[in-house]
Coordinates of C-alpha atoms and ligand atoms in Angstrom, one line a residue:
Chain A
X1 CA -67.5 70.2 -80.4
X2 CA -70.7 72.2 -81.1
X3 CA -70.1 75.5 -82.7
X4 CA -71.9 77.5 -80.1
X5 CA -69.3 76.3 -77.6
X6 CA -66.6 78.2 -79.5
X7 CA -65.8 81.5 -77.9
X8 CA -63.8 82.6 -80.9
X9 CA -64.2 81.3 -84.4
X10 CA -62.2 82.4 -87.5
X11 CA -63.5 81.5 -90.9
X12 CA -61.2 82.0 -93.9
X13 CA -59.5 85.0 -92.2
X14 CA -56.6 86.7 -93.9
X15 CA -55.0 90.1 -93.7
X16 CA -52.9 92.0 -96.2
X17 CA -51.6 95.4 -95.5
X18 CA -51.7 98.0 -98.3
X19 CA -48.5 97.7 -100.2
X20 CA -47.1 94.4 -98.9
X21 CA -46.8 91.7 -101.5
X22 CA -47.3 88.9 -98.9
X23 CA -50.3 88.7 -96.7
X24 CA -49.4 89.1 -93.0
X25 CA -51.9 86.5 -92.1
X26 CA -52.8 83.9 -94.7
X27 CA -56.2 82.1 -95.0
X28 CA -56.9 80.9 -91.5
X29 CA -59.6 78.8 -89.9
X30 CA -59.6 78.5 -86.1
X31 CA -62.0 77.6 -83.3
X32 CA -61.2 78.5 -79.8
X33 CA -63.3 76.6 -77.3
X34 CA -64.9 78.6 -74.5
X35 CA -62.9 78.6 -71.3
X36 CA -59.6 77.5 -72.9
X37 CA -56.2 79.1 -72.6
X38 CA -54.6 79.2 -76.0
X39 CA -51.1 80.5 -76.6
X40 CA -49.9 81.7 -80.0
X41 CA -46.2 81.0 -80.6
X42 CA -44.0 82.2 -83.5
X43 CA -41.1 84.3 -84.5
X44 CA -41.2 88.0 -84.8
X45 CA -43.2 89.2 -87.8
X46 CA -45.1 86.0 -88.3
X47 CA -48.5 87.7 -87.8
X48 CA -49.3 86.9 -84.2
X49 CA -50.3 90.5 -83.3
X50 CA -52.2 90.9 -86.6
X51 CA -54.2 87.8 -85.9
X52 CA -55.0 89.0 -82.4
X53 CA -56.0 92.5 -83.4
X54 CA -58.5 91.2 -86.0
X55 CA -60.4 89.6 -83.1
X56 CA -61.3 92.9 -81.5
X57 CA -61.4 94.8 -84.8
X58 CA -58.3 96.9 -84.3
X59 CA -57.6 95.6 -87.7
X60 CA -60.3 94.6 -90.2
X61 CA -59.6 91.3 -92.0
X62 CA -59.1 91.4 -95.8
X63 CA -61.1 88.2 -96.1
X64 CA -63.2 86.0 -93.9
X65 CA -65.4 86.3 -90.9
X66 CA -64.9 86.2 -87.2
X67 CA -67.4 85.1 -84.6
X68 CA -67.4 85.9 -80.9
X69 CA -69.7 83.5 -79.0
X70 CA -71.4 82.8 -82.3
X71 CA -71.9 86.4 -83.2
X72 CA -70.4 87.9 -86.3
X73 CA -68.1 90.7 -85.0
X74 CA -69.0 93.0 -87.9
X75 CA -72.5 93.2 -86.5
X76 CA -71.2 94.7 -83.3
X77 CA -69.8 98.2 -83.1
X78 CA -66.0 98.1 -82.5
X79 CA -66.3 100.0 -79.2
X80 CA -69.0 97.8 -77.9
X81 CA -67.1 94.7 -79.0
X82 CA -63.9 95.8 -77.3
X83 CA -65.6 96.6 -74.0
X84 CA -66.5 93.0 -73.8
X85 CA -63.0 91.7 -74.6
X86 CA -60.1 92.2 -72.3
X87 CA -57.0 93.5 -74.1
X88 CA -53.4 93.6 -72.7
X89 CA -50.5 94.8 -74.8
X90 CA -46.8 94.2 -74.3
X91 CA -45.8 97.7 -73.2
X92 CA -48.8 97.7 -70.7
X93 CA -50.1 100.9 -72.2
X94 CA -51.0 102.1 -68.7
X95 CA -52.3 105.7 -68.7
X96 CA -49.5 107.5 -67.0
X97 CA -51.6 110.5 -66.0
X98 CA -54.0 108.4 -64.1
X99 CA -53.6 106.6 -60.8
X100 CA -53.7 102.8 -60.7
X101 CA -57.3 102.9 -59.5
X102 CA -58.3 105.2 -62.3
X103 CA -56.6 103.0 -64.8
X104 CA -58.4 99.9 -63.6
X105 CA -61.7 101.7 -63.5
X106 CA -61.6 102.8 -67.1
X107 CA -64.0 100.4 -68.7
X108 CA -66.4 100.0 -65.8
X109 CA -66.7 103.8 -65.8
X110 CA -67.4 103.9 -69.5
X111 CA -70.0 101.2 -68.9
X112 CA -71.6 103.4 -66.3
X113 CA -71.1 101.2 -63.2
X114 CA -72.0 102.6 -59.8
X115 CA -69.1 104.1 -57.9
X116 CA -69.4 101.6 -55.1
X117 CA -69.3 98.6 -57.4
X118 CA -66.3 100.1 -59.2
X119 CA -64.6 100.6 -55.9
X120 CA -65.1 97.1 -54.8
X121 CA -64.0 95.8 -58.1
X122 CA -60.7 97.7 -58.0
X123 CA -59.9 96.2 -54.6
X124 CA -60.8 92.7 -55.7
X125 CA -58.8 92.9 -58.9
X126 CA -55.7 94.4 -57.3
X127 CA -55.7 91.6 -54.7
X128 CA -56.2 89.0 -57.5
X129 CA -53.1 90.2 -59.2
X130 CA -51.2 90.3 -56.0
X131 CA -51.1 94.0 -55.3
X132 CA -52.3 95.4 -52.0
X133 CA -55.1 97.9 -52.7
X134 CA -54.2 100.2 -49.8
X135 CA -50.6 100.5 -51.1
X136 CA -51.2 100.8 -54.8
X137 CA -54.6 102.3 -55.6
X138 CA -53.4 105.9 -55.4
X139 CA -50.0 105.5 -57.0
X140 CA -49.2 106.5 -60.6
X141 CA -47.9 103.9 -63.0
X142 CA -44.3 105.3 -63.0
X143 CA -44.1 104.6 -59.3
X144 CA -44.4 100.8 -60.0
X145 CA -41.9 98.3 -61.2
X146 CA -42.3 96.8 -64.7
X147 CA -43.8 93.6 -63.3
X148 CA -46.2 95.5 -61.1
X149 CA -47.3 97.6 -64.1
X150 CA -47.9 94.4 -66.0
X151 CA -50.1 93.2 -63.2
X152 CA -52.1 96.4 -63.3
X153 CA -52.4 96.0 -67.1
X154 CA -54.0 92.6 -66.5
X155 CA -56.2 93.8 -63.7
X156 CA -57.4 96.7 -66.0
X157 CA -58.2 94.3 -68.8
X158 CA -60.2 92.1 -66.5
X159 CA -62.1 95.0 -64.9
X160 CA -65.4 94.6 -66.6
X161 CA -65.1 90.8 -66.2
X162 CA -64.8 90.0 -70.0
X163 CA -65.2 86.3 -70.8
X164 CA -62.5 86.7 -73.5
X165 CA -59.0 88.1 -73.0
X166 CA -56.6 88.9 -75.8
X167 CA -53.0 89.2 -74.4
X168 CA -50.2 90.3 -76.7
X169 CA -46.9 89.4 -75.0
X170 CA -48.1 90.6 -71.6
X171 CA -45.0 89.4 -69.9
X172 CA -42.6 90.4 -72.6
X173 CA -40.8 93.2 -70.8
X174 CA -40.2 91.3 -67.6
X175 CA -37.1 89.5 -66.3
X176 CA -37.1 85.7 -66.1
X177 CA -37.7 85.4 -62.4
X178 CA -40.6 87.8 -62.2
X179 CA -41.9 86.4 -65.4
X180 CA -42.0 82.9 -64.0
X181 CA -43.8 84.1 -60.9
X182 CA -46.4 86.0 -63.0
X183 CA -47.0 83.0 -65.2
X184 CA -47.7 80.8 -62.1
X185 CA -50.0 83.4 -60.7
X186 CA -51.8 83.9 -63.9
X187 CA -52.3 80.2 -64.2
X188 CA -53.7 80.2 -60.7
X189 CA -56.1 83.1 -61.6
X190 CA -57.2 81.3 -64.8
X191 CA -58.0 78.1 -62.8
X192 CA -60.4 80.2 -60.8
X193 CA -61.9 82.3 -63.6
X194 CA -62.0 80.0 -66.7
X195 CA -61.8 82.8 -69.2
X196 CA -61.1 82.2 -72.9
X197 CA -57.6 83.5 -73.4
X198 CA -55.6 84.1 -76.5
X199 CA -52.1 84.8 -75.4
X200 CA -49.3 85.8 -77.8
X201 CA -45.7 85.0 -76.9
X202 CA -42.5 84.2 -78.6
X203 CA -41.2 82.3 -75.7
X204 CA -41.5 78.6 -76.2
X205 CA -41.5 77.7 -72.6
X206 CA -44.2 80.2 -71.8
X207 CA -46.3 79.0 -74.7
X208 CA -46.1 75.4 -73.6
X209 CA -46.4 76.1 -69.9
X210 CA -49.4 78.3 -70.0
X211 CA -51.5 77.0 -72.9
X212 CA -54.1 74.3 -72.8
X213 CA -53.5 74.4 -76.5
X214 CA -50.8 76.1 -78.5
X215 CA -51.0 77.7 -81.9
X216 CA -47.7 77.6 -83.8
X217 CA -47.4 80.2 -86.5
X218 CA -44.9 80.8 -89.2
X219 CA -45.0 83.4 -92.0
X220 CA -48.7 84.2 -91.5
X221 CA -49.8 80.5 -91.4
X222 CA -50.8 78.3 -88.5
X223 CA -48.5 75.3 -88.5
X224 CA -50.1 73.4 -85.7
X225 CA -52.9 73.9 -83.2
X226 CA -52.7 71.3 -80.5
X227 CA -52.0 70.5 -76.9
X228 CA -48.5 71.1 -75.6
X229 CA -48.0 67.3 -75.3
X230 CA -49.1 66.6 -78.8
X231 CA -46.9 69.4 -80.1
X232 CA -44.0 67.8 -78.4
X233 CA -44.9 64.3 -79.3
X234 CA -46.3 64.7 -82.8
X235 CA -45.0 67.9 -84.3
X236 CA -47.0 68.5 -87.5
X237 CA -44.0 69.4 -89.6
X238 CA -40.3 70.1 -89.6
X239 CA -40.9 73.7 -88.7
X240 CA -42.7 72.7 -85.5
X241 CA -40.1 70.0 -84.8
X242 CA -37.2 72.4 -85.1
X243 CA -39.0 75.0 -83.0
X244 CA -39.7 72.9 -80.0
X245 CA -36.5 70.7 -80.2
X246 CA -38.9 67.8 -79.8
X247 CA -36.2 65.2 -80.2
X248 CA -34.6 66.1 -76.9
X249 CA -36.2 64.0 -74.2
X250 CA -35.1 66.1 -71.2
X251 CA -36.3 69.2 -72.9
X252 CA -39.6 67.6 -73.6
X253 CA -40.0 66.5 -70.0
X254 CA -39.9 70.1 -68.9
X255 CA -42.9 71.0 -70.9
X256 CA -45.1 68.0 -70.2
X257 CA -47.2 68.3 -67.0
X258 CA -47.9 65.4 -64.7
X259 CA -51.6 66.0 -65.4
X260 CA -51.2 65.2 -69.0
X261 CA -49.7 61.7 -68.6
X262 CA -50.8 60.5 -65.2
X263 CA -53.0 57.4 -64.6
X264 CA -56.3 58.9 -63.6
X265 CA -57.8 55.7 -62.3
X266 CA -57.2 56.5 -58.7
X267 CA -59.4 53.7 -57.3
X268 CA -57.7 50.9 -59.0
X269 CA -54.3 51.5 -57.5
X270 CA -53.3 51.0 -53.9
X271 CA -52.0 54.2 -52.5
X272 CA -49.6 54.3 -49.6
X273 CA -49.8 57.3 -47.3
X274 CA -46.0 57.6 -47.2
X275 CA -45.6 57.8 -50.9
X276 CA -44.4 61.2 -52.2
X277 CA -46.9 63.5 -53.9
X278 CA -46.6 66.4 -56.3
X279 CA -49.0 68.9 -57.8
X280 CA -50.6 68.0 -61.1
X281 CA -49.1 71.1 -62.8
X282 CA -45.5 70.0 -62.0
X283 CA -43.4 69.0 -65.0
X284 CA -42.6 65.3 -65.7
X285 CA -39.0 66.2 -65.1
X286 CA -39.8 67.1 -61.5
X287 CA -41.9 63.9 -61.2
X288 CA -39.0 61.8 -62.4
X289 CA -36.7 63.4 -59.9
X290 CA -39.2 62.7 -57.1
X291 CA -39.5 59.2 -58.3
X292 CA -35.8 58.6 -58.2
X293 CA -35.5 59.9 -54.7
X294 CA -38.5 57.9 -53.4
X295 CA -38.6 54.3 -52.3
X296 CA -41.9 53.8 -54.0
X297 CA -42.3 53.0 -57.7
X298 CA -44.9 55.7 -58.2
X299 CA -45.6 59.3 -57.3
X300 CA -49.0 60.5 -56.1
X301 CA -50.4 63.4 -58.1
X302 CA -52.6 65.9 -56.3
X303 CA -54.6 69.0 -57.3
X304 CA -54.7 72.5 -55.8
X305 CA -57.0 71.3 -53.0
X306 CA -54.5 68.5 -52.2
X307 CA -56.9 65.8 -53.3
X308 CA -55.4 62.7 -55.0
X309 CA -56.2 62.9 -58.7
X310 CA -53.8 60.3 -60.2
X311 CA -50.4 58.7 -60.1
X312 CA -47.3 58.5 -62.3
X313 CA -45.0 55.5 -62.7
X314 CA -42.1 55.0 -65.0
X315 CA -44.6 53.5 -67.4
X316 CA -46.4 56.9 -67.8
X317 CA -43.1 58.8 -68.1
X318 CA -42.0 56.5 -70.9
X319 CA -45.0 57.7 -72.9
X320 CA -43.6 61.2 -73.1
Chain B
X1 CA -38.3 158.9 -55.8
X2 CA -39.8 162.0 -57.4
X3 CA -40.8 159.8 -60.3
X4 CA -42.8 157.4 -58.1
X5 CA -44.3 160.2 -56.1
X6 CA -45.3 161.9 -59.3
X7 CA -46.8 158.7 -60.6
X8 CA -48.8 158.3 -57.4
X9 CA -50.0 161.9 -57.6
X10 CA -50.9 161.4 -61.3
X11 CA -52.7 158.1 -60.4
X12 CA -54.6 159.8 -57.6
X13 CA -55.9 162.5 -59.9
X14 CA -56.7 160.1 -62.8
X15 CA -58.3 157.3 -60.9
X16 CA -61.2 156.8 -63.3
X17 CA -59.1 156.8 -66.4
X18 CA -56.7 154.4 -64.7
X19 CA -59.5 152.1 -63.7
X20 CA -60.9 152.2 -67.3
X21 CA -57.5 151.5 -68.8
X22 CA -56.8 148.5 -66.5
X23 CA -60.2 147.2 -67.3
X24 CA -59.8 147.6 -71.1
X25 CA -56.3 146.0 -70.8
X26 CA -57.7 143.0 -69.0
X27 CA -60.7 142.8 -71.3
X28 CA -58.5 142.9 -74.4
X29 CA -56.1 140.4 -73.0
X30 CA -58.7 138.0 -71.6
X31 CA -60.9 138.1 -74.6
X32 CA -58.0 137.5 -77.0
X33 CA -56.7 134.7 -74.9
X34 CA -60.1 133.1 -74.8
X35 CA -60.7 133.4 -78.5
X36 CA -57.1 132.3 -79.2
X37 CA -57.9 129.1 -77.2
X38 CA -61.2 128.6 -79.1
X39 CA -59.4 128.8 -82.4
X40 CA -56.0 127.3 -81.5
X41 CA -57.1 124.2 -79.7
X42 CA -59.6 122.8 -82.2
X43 CA -57.2 123.6 -85.1
X44 CA -54.4 121.8 -83.2
X45 CA -56.6 118.7 -82.8
X46 CA -57.5 118.8 -86.5
X47 CA -53.8 119.1 -87.3
X48 CA -53.0 116.1 -85.0
X49 CA -55.5 114.0 -87.0
X50 CA -54.5 115.1 -90.5
X51 CA -50.8 115.1 -91.4
X52 CA -51.3 117.1 -94.6
X53 CA -53.2 119.9 -92.9
X54 CA -50.7 120.0 -90.1
X55 CA -47.8 120.6 -92.5
X56 CA -49.7 123.5 -94.1
X57 CA -50.9 125.1 -90.8
X58 CA -47.7 124.6 -88.9
X59 CA -45.6 126.3 -91.5
X60 CA -48.1 129.1 -91.7
X61 CA -48.1 129.5 -88.0
X62 CA -44.4 129.5 -87.8
X63 CA -44.2 132.3 -90.3
X64 CA -46.7 134.3 -88.3
X65 CA -44.5 133.8 -85.3
X66 CA -41.6 135.7 -86.6
X67 CA -43.6 138.8 -87.3
X68 CA -43.1 141.2 -84.4
X69 CA -46.3 142.1 -82.4
X70 CA -46.1 145.8 -83.3
X71 CA -45.9 144.9 -87.0
X72 CA -49.0 142.8 -86.7
X73 CA -50.8 145.7 -85.0
X74 CA -49.7 148.1 -87.7
X75 CA -50.7 145.6 -90.5
X76 CA -54.3 145.2 -89.3
X77 CA -54.8 149.0 -89.1
X78 CA -55.1 149.6 -92.9
X79 CA -57.3 146.5 -93.1
X80 CA -59.6 147.0 -90.2
X81 CA -59.1 150.6 -89.0
X82 CA -58.5 151.6 -85.5
X83 CA -60.1 150.9 -82.1
X84 CA -60.8 147.9 -79.9
X85 CA -61.8 145.4 -82.5
X86 CA -58.7 145.5 -84.7
X87 CA -56.5 145.5 -81.5
X88 CA -58.4 142.4 -80.4
X89 CA -57.9 140.7 -83.7
X90 CA -54.2 141.5 -83.7
X91 CA -53.8 140.0 -80.3
X92 CA -55.7 136.9 -81.3
X93 CA -53.2 136.4 -84.1
X94 CA -50.5 136.7 -81.5
X95 CA -52.1 134.3 -79.1
X96 CA -52.8 131.5 -81.5
X97 CA -49.3 130.2 -82.5
X98 CA -48.0 129.2 -79.0
X99 CA -51.4 127.6 -78.1
X100 CA -51.7 125.8 -81.4
X101 CA -48.2 124.6 -81.6
X102 CA -48.0 123.4 -78.0
X103 CA -51.4 121.6 -78.2
X104 CA -50.4 120.0 -81.4
X105 CA -47.1 118.7 -80.1
X106 CA -48.7 117.7 -76.8
X107 CA -51.3 115.5 -78.6
X108 CA -48.8 114.1 -81.0
X109 CA -46.5 113.1 -78.1
X110 CA -49.0 110.7 -76.6
X111 CA -47.5 107.2 -76.7
X112 CA -48.7 104.9 -79.4
X113 CA -49.1 102.1 -76.9
X114 CA -51.4 104.2 -74.7
X115 CA -53.6 105.0 -77.7
X116 CA -53.7 101.4 -78.7
X117 CA -54.7 100.2 -75.3
X118 CA -57.3 102.9 -75.0
X119 CA -58.8 101.9 -78.4
X120 CA -58.5 98.2 -77.5
X121 CA -60.4 98.8 -74.3
X122 CA -63.3 100.2 -76.3
X123 CA -62.9 103.9 -75.7
X124 CA -64.5 106.0 -78.4
X125 CA -62.5 108.6 -80.4
X126 CA -64.1 111.3 -78.3
X127 CA -63.4 109.6 -75.0
X128 CA -59.8 109.1 -76.1
X129 CA -59.5 112.8 -76.9
X130 CA -61.1 114.0 -73.7
X131 CA -59.7 111.5 -71.2
X132 CA -56.4 110.6 -72.7
X133 CA -55.0 113.0 -75.3
X134 CA -56.0 116.3 -73.8
X135 CA -55.1 115.4 -70.2
X136 CA -51.7 114.1 -71.3
X137 CA -51.1 117.1 -73.5
X138 CA -52.3 119.5 -70.8
X139 CA -49.0 120.5 -69.3
X140 CA -47.8 121.5 -72.7
X141 CA -51.1 123.2 -73.6
X142 CA -50.9 125.1 -70.3
X143 CA -47.3 126.3 -71.0
X144 CA -48.5 127.4 -74.4
X145 CA -51.3 129.4 -72.7
X146 CA -48.8 130.9 -70.3
X147 CA -46.5 132.0 -73.1
X148 CA -49.5 133.4 -75.0
X149 CA -50.9 135.3 -72.0
X150 CA -47.6 137.0 -71.2
X151 CA -47.2 137.9 -74.9
X152 CA -50.8 139.2 -75.0
X153 CA -50.5 141.3 -71.9
X154 CA -47.3 143.0 -73.0
X155 CA -48.5 143.4 -76.6
X156 CA -51.9 144.8 -75.5
X157 CA -49.8 147.8 -74.4
X158 CA -49.1 148.4 -78.1
X159 CA -52.8 148.3 -78.8
X160 CA -52.9 151.9 -77.7
X161 CA -51.0 152.8 -80.9
X162 CA -54.1 151.8 -83.0
X163 CA -56.5 153.3 -80.5
X164 CA -57.3 150.1 -78.7
X165 CA -57.1 151.7 -75.3
X166 CA -55.6 149.9 -72.3
X167 CA -52.6 150.8 -70.1
X168 CA -50.5 151.5 -73.2
X169 CA -52.4 154.8 -73.5
X170 CA -50.4 156.2 -70.4
X171 CA -47.2 154.9 -71.8
X172 CA -47.7 156.5 -75.2
X173 CA -48.9 159.8 -73.8
X174 CA -46.1 159.7 -71.2
X175 CA -43.5 159.2 -73.9
X176 CA -44.8 161.9 -76.1
X177 CA -45.1 164.4 -73.3
X178 CA -41.8 163.4 -71.6
X179 CA -43.9 162.7 -68.5
X180 CA -42.2 159.7 -67.0
X181 CA -44.5 159.5 -64.0
X182 CA -47.3 159.1 -66.4
X183 CA -45.3 156.5 -68.3
X184 CA -44.8 154.5 -65.0
X185 CA -48.5 154.5 -64.3
X186 CA -48.9 152.5 -67.5
X187 CA -45.7 150.4 -67.4
X188 CA -45.6 149.2 -63.8
X189 CA -49.1 147.6 -63.9
X190 CA -48.4 146.0 -67.2
X191 CA -45.3 144.4 -65.8
X192 CA -47.2 143.3 -62.7
X193 CA -50.0 141.8 -64.8
X194 CA -47.5 139.9 -66.9
X195 CA -45.8 138.5 -63.8
X196 CA -49.1 137.6 -62.2
X197 CA -50.4 135.7 -65.2
X198 CA -47.0 133.9 -65.5
X199 CA -47.4 132.9 -61.8
X200 CA -51.0 131.9 -62.2
X201 CA -50.6 129.7 -65.2
X202 CA -47.3 128.4 -63.8
X203 CA -49.1 127.1 -60.7
X204 CA -52.0 125.6 -62.7
X205 CA -49.4 123.8 -64.8
X206 CA -47.8 122.4 -61.7
X207 CA -51.1 121.1 -60.4
X208 CA -51.6 119.2 -63.7
X209 CA -48.1 117.8 -63.8
X210 CA -48.3 116.4 -60.3
X211 CA -48.3 112.8 -61.6
X212 CA -44.9 113.4 -63.2
X213 CA -43.3 114.3 -59.9
X214 CA -45.2 112.0 -57.6
Ligands
ATP401 N1 -50.3 98.3 -89.4 C1 -49.5 97.7 -90.3 N2 -49.2 98.2 -91.5 C2 -48.5 97.5 -92.4 N3 -47.9 96.3 -92.1 C3 -48.1 95.7 -90.9 C4 -48.9 96.4 -89.9 N4 -48.9 95.6 -88.8 C5 -48.2 94.6 -89.1 N5 -47.7 94.6 -90.3 C6 -46.8 93.6 -91.0 O1 -47.4 92.3 -90.8 C7 -46.5 91.3 -90.5 C8 -46.9 90.7 -89.2 O2 -46.8 91.6 -88.1 P1 -47.2 91.3 -86.7 O3 -47.1 92.5 -85.9 O4 -48.5 90.6 -86.7 O5 -46.1 90.3 -86.2 P2 -45.8 89.6 -84.8 O6 -45.9 88.1 -85.1 O7 -46.8 90.1 -83.8 O8 -44.3 90.0 -84.5 P3 -43.7 90.4 -83.1 O9 -43.4 89.1 -82.4 O10 -42.4 91.1 -83.5 O11 -44.6 91.3 -82.4 C9 -45.1 92.0 -90.4 O12 -44.5 91.8 -91.6 C10 -45.5 93.5 -90.3 O13 -44.5 94.3 -90.9
MG402 MG1 -46.5 91.3 -82.1

């Protein structure tokens, strides 16, 4: 991978706070490819937020350098840098004295966009996150449910169309059902927009489900940075192994997507029109259930547009 | 009834003096409120930024607060003499504490998450102050202004004691001459002004807290 393809690059980054005797983030090198969705998983206090906040200079690193699209962040003023990077925090941080539209318009207004352009952008963004503009534009944050506020927080962070988004437990305060729904919707949005996303969570399922790649952190150190599949199949150390319960097959099957193991060679296989199909983002567990119900020995895998992209047989499932 | 009639007759025959007194009273009150704002708000913002300074200033202000208004007026007299200016200064001293304290508390009460997301979105310190902190603190600031204005309007009456003029002149003369009609000519408009400013700032406050009740 050429370095100019890295949206975010950390070189020897560490962070120690004043009196603490242990650094909150130990010497870290990291390259995040442009357009990838990377989740950061780890227990409370392991340094996830600290790592994230160094990227948009809310914290200055004690050592090392950070590059955004090849540019050393210390050469950009913090405010200019932050206006180019979307930022969502766990508690949404919505401005309670402003309406939803004013909240979403914050950065475009600072950047001096025309009123009409801002207006259209607000409508488009609210629709994108599944909120009807006519119903929600004029409301105040406290008139929205937690999940709806979270959606507004995401819309607001995307307002000026940043290519990079930093998200610190954006779904943290939401119940399991809404959370699942938001995750699915966010995946759908990301498939359209291809932003570079750094997404902090301490929910294993969320990390493995959303991330193209997952960073596993412990005590200020990155333990493993790999695809969900590899993290499950080849945990780098005991810490990762224990964290993901990688020895439990069924557990593993929940996290592995059909897309990750399917046979891509569509042309080489005869495909019967009657065979059952499933979306490429479905888990291997769902694929297995379909396979057991079906009279065929394979399941067709399709993409969002319902096009055939591969197939899965027991052979592929055994690889998990 | 006689009292009121007497007051009206007195008013009728002293229209110019009454007009002047009302004007001086308003001038004294308005000016001291304005200057109180110009001093109180910047200091409150400074205090909100510097913990050490805030400890010092807040304890100072709280001490000032327990001194009765008349005492403040009397204290400035040997220092600054008599007339409009010392009365004005005494009233500013009275106006500052509620404005300063409320603004300080208002800004301090802005949620940490809100500030963090504002910073994280690339708002400058100035933008955060003007678009986030002041607007969120505004209801409290306004209630400080309301308290200050009522306090000023009633204390401006005492300004007459140190030759500051205003409606208090009628009250003091009325008292000393046992002329209660004259006293009423001073007292009723003061009460009315105090009520009006309470209503005015109360309704401004309601406009700016709309989002809390929506
Ligand atoms: N501003 C700060 N000043 C001093 N210490 C800090 C500061 N921010 C974080 N720390 C310390 O750094 C360590 C990592 O904190 P951090 O917030 O990055 O953890 P986290 O992984 O995000 O945890 P959580 O999941 O609870 O949010 C903790 O020990 C914390 O006490
Ligand atoms: Mg955190």
